[in-house]
PDB file of C-alpha atoms in Angstrom:
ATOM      1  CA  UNK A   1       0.070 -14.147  11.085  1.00 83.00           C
ATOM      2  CA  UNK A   2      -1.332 -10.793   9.855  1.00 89.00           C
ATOM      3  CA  UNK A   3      -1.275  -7.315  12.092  1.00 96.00           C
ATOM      4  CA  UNK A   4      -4.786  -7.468  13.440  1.00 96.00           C
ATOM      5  CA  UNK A   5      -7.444  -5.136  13.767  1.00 97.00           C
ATOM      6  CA  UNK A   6      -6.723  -3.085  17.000  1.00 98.00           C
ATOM      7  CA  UNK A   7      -2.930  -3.588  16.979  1.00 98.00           C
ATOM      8  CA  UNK A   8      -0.663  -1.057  15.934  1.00 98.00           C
ATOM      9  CA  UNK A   9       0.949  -1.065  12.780  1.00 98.00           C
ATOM     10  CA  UNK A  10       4.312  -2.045  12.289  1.00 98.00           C
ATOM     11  CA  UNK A  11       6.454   1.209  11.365  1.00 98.00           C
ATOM     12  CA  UNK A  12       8.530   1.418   8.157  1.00 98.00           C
ATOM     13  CA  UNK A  13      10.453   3.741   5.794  1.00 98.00           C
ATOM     14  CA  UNK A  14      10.517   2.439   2.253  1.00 98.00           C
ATOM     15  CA  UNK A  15      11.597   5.001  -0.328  1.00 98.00           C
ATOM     16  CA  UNK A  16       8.734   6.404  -3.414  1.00 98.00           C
ATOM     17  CA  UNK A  17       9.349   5.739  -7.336  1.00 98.00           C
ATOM     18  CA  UNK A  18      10.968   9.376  -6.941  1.00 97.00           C
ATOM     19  CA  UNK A  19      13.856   7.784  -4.394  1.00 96.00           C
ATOM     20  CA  UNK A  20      11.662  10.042  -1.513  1.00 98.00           C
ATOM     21  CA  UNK A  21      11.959   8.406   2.193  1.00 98.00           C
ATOM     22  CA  UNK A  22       8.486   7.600   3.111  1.00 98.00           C
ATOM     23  CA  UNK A  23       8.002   6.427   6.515  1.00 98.00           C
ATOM     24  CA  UNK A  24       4.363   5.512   7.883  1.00 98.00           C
ATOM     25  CA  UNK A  25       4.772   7.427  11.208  1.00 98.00           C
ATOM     26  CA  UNK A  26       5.240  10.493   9.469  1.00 98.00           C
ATOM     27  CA  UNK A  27       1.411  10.535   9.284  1.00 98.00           C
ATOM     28  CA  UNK A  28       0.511  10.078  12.618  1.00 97.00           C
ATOM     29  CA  UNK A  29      -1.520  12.620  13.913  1.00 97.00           C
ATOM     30  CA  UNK A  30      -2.057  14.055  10.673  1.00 97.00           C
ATOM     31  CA  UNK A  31      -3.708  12.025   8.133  1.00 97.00           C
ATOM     32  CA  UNK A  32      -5.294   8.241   8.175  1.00 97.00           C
ATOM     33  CA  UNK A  33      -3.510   5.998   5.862  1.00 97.00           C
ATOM     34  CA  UNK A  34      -4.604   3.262   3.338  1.00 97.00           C
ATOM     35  CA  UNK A  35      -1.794   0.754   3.053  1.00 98.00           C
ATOM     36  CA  UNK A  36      -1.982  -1.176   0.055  1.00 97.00           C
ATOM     37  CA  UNK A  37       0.271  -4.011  -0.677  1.00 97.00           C
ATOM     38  CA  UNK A  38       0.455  -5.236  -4.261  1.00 96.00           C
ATOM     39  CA  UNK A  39       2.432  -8.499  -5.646  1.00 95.00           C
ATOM     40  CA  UNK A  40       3.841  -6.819  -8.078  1.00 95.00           C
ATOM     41  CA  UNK A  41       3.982  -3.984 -11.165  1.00 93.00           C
ATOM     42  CA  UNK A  42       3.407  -4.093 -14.633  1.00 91.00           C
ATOM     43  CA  UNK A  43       0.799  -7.004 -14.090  1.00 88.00           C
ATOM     44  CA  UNK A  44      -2.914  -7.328 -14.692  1.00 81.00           C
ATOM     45  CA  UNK A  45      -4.444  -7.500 -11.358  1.00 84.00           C
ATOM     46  CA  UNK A  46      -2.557  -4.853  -9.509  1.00 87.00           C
ATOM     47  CA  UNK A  47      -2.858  -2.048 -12.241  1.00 87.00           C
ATOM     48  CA  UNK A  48      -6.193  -2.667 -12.501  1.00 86.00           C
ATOM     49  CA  UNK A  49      -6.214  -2.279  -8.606  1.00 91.00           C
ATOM     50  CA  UNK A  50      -4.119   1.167  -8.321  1.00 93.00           C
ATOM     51  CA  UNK A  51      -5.976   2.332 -11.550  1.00 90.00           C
ATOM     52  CA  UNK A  52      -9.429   2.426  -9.556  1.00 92.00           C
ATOM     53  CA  UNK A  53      -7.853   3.851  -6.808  1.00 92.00           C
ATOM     54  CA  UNK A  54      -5.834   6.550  -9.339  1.00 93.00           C
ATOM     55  CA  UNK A  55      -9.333   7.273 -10.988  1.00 93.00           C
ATOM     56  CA  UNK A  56     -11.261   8.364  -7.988  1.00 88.00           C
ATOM     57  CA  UNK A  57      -8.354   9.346  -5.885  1.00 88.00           C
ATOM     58  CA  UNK A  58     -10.212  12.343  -4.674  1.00 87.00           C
ATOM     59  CA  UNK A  59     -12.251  10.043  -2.295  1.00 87.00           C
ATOM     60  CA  UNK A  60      -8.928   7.626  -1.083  1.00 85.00           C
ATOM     61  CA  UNK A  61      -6.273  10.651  -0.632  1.00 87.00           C
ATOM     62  CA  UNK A  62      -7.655  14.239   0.895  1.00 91.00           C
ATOM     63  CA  UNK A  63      -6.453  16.274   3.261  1.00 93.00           C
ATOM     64  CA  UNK A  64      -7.592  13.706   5.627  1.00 95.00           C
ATOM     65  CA  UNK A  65      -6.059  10.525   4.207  1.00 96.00           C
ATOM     66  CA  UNK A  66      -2.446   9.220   2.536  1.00 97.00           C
ATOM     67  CA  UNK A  67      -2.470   6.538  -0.154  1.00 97.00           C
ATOM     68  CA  UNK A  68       0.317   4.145   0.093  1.00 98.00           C
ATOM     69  CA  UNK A  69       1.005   1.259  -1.918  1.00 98.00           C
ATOM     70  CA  UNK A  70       3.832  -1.170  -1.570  1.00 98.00           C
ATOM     71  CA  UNK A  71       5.188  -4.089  -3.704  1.00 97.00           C
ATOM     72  CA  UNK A  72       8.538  -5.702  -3.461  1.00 97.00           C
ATOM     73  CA  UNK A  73       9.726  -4.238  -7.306  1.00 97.00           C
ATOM     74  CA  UNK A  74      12.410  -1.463  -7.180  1.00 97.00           C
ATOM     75  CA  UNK A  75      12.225   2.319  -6.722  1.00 97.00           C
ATOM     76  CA  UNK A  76      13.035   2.461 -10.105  1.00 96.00           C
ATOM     77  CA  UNK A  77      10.362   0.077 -11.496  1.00 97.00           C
ATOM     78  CA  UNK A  78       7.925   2.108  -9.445  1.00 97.00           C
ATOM     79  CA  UNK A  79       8.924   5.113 -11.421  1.00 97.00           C
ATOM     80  CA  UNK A  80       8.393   3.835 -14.547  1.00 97.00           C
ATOM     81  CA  UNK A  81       5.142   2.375 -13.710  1.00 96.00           C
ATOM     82  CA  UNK A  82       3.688   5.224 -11.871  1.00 97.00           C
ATOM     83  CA  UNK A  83       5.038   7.620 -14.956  1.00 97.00           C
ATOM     84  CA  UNK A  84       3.078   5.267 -17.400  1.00 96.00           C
ATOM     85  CA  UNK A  85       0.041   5.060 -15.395  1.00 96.00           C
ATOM     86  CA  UNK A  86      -0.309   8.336 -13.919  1.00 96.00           C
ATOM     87  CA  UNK A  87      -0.271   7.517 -10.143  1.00 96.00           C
ATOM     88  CA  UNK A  88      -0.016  10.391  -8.152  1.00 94.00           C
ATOM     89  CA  UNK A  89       0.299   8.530  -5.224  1.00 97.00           C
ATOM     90  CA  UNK A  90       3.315   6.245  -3.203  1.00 98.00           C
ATOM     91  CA  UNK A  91       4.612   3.459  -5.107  1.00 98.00           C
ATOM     92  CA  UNK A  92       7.045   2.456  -2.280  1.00 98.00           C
ATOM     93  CA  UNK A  93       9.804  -0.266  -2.975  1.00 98.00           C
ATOM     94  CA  UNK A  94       9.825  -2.719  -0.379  1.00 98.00           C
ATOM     95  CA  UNK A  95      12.789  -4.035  -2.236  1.00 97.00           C
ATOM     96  CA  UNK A  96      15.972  -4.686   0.079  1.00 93.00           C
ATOM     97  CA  UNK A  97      15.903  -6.011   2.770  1.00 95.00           C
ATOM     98  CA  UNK A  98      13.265  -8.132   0.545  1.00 96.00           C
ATOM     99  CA  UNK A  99       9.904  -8.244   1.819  1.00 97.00           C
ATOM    100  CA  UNK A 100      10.654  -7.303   5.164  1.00 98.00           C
ATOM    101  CA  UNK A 101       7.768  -4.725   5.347  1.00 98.00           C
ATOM    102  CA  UNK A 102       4.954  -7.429   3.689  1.00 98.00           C
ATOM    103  CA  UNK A 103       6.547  -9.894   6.652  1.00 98.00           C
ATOM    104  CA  UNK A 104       6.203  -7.491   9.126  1.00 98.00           C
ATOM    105  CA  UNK A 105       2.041  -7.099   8.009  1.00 98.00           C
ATOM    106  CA  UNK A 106       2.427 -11.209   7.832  1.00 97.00           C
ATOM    107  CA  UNK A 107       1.452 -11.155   4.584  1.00 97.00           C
ATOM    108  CA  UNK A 108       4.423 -12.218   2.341  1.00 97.00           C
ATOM    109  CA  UNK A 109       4.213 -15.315   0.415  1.00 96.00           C
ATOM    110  CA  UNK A 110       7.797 -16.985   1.181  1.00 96.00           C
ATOM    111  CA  UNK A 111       7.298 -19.403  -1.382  1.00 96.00           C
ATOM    112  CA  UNK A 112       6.812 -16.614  -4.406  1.00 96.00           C
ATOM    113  CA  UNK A 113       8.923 -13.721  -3.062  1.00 97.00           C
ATOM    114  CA  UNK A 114       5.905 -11.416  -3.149  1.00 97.00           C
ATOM    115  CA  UNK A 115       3.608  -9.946  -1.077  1.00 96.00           C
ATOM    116  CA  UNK A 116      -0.210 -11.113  -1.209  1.00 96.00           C
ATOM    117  CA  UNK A 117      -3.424  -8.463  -2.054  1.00 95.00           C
ATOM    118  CA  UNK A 118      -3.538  -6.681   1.765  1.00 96.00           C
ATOM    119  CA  UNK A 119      -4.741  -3.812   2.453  1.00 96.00           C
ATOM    120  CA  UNK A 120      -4.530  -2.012   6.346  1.00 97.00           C
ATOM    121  CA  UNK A 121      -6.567   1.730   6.685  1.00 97.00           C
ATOM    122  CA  UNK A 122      -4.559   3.048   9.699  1.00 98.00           C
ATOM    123  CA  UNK A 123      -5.952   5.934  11.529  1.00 97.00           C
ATOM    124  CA  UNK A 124      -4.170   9.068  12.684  1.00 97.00           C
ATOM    125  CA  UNK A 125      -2.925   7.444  16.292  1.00 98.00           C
ATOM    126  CA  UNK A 126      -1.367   4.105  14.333  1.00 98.00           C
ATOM    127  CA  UNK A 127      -3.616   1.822  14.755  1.00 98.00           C
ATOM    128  CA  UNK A 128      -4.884  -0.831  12.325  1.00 98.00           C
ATOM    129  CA  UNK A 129      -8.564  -0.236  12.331  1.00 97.00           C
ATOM    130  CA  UNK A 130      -9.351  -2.462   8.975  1.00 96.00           C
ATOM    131  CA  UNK A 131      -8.083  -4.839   7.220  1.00 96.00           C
ATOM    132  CA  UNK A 132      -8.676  -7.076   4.007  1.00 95.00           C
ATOM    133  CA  UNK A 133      -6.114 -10.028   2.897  1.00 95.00           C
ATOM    134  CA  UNK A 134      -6.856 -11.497  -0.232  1.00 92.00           C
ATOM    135  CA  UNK A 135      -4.699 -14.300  -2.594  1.00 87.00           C
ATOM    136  CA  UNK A 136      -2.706 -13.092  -5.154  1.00 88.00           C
ATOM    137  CA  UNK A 137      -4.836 -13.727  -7.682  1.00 86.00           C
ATOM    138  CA  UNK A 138      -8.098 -11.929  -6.207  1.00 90.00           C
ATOM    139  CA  UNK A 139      -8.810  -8.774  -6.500  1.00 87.00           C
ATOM    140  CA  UNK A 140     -10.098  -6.293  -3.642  1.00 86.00           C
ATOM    141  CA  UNK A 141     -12.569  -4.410  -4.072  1.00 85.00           C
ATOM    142  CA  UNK A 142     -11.486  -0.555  -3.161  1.00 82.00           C
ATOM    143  CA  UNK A 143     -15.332   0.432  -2.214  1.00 84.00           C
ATOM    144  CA  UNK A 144     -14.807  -1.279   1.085  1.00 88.00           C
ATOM    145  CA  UNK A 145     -11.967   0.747   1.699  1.00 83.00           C
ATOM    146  CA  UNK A 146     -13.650   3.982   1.543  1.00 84.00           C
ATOM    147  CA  UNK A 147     -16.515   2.246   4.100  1.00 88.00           C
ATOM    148  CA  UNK A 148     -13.826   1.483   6.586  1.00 89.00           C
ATOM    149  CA  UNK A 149     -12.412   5.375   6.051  1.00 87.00           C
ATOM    150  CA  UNK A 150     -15.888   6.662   6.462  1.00 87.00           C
ATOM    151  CA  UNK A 151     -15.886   5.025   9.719  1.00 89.00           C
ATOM    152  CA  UNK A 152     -13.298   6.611  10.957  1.00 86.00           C
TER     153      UNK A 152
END
């Protein structure tokens, strides 16, 4: 079952493609947070995903809001990736303990090994306040995400 709307979201420190700790409640009180959760890098969907975000990513990460985006690939892959595609933002690995992150949103596909297209805006106090779950191969559409941050 997915974290709902109104619930708070499920903590977590998952380390960057530069090997940083990055841990969600670092943000509370300070900045809103879109959580993105990917299936995986290198493929079609996803960079197509992070690339829309990575081209207007003046309207997704501000002084007011953190970008974070998490897959179940390796610091290291993220680092790569993020270096070839110019993401300026989180790639966090939410490698070992596998999945336990995308479980913890309920939205890890046991059968694959990979998360499904979720994404959670969290605002400053924690607390899920939108959320979209697609199938893996579906892509979301990242002007809804700036609706639910205007919201805010």
């Amino acid at each position: 079952m997915t974290v709902e709307v109104g619930a708070a979201a499920p903590d977590f420190s998952l380390k960057d493609q530069n090997n940083e700790v990055v841990t969600l409640s670092q943000f509370k009180g300070k900045r809103n947070v879109v959580l993105i959760f990917y299936p995986l890098t290198f493929t079609g969907v996803c960079q197509g995903e992070l690339c829309s975000v990575r081209d207007d990513l003046g309207s997704f990460q501000n002084d007011d809001v953190q970008v974070l985006a998490v897959s179940v690939d390796s610091a290291f892959a993220h680092k790569v990736w993020a270096t070839e595609q110019g993401y300026e933002f989180p790639l966090l690995a939410d490698f070992w303990p596998h999945g336990e992150v995308a479980k913890s949103y309920g939205i890890f596909d046991e059968a694959k090994g990979i998360a499904v297209r979720g994404t959670f805006v969290i605002d400053k106090e924690g607390v899920v306040r939108w959320k979209v779950v697609n199938a893996i191969p579906d892509a979301r559409d990242q002007a809804e995400y700036l609706k639910a941050l205007a919201a805010l």
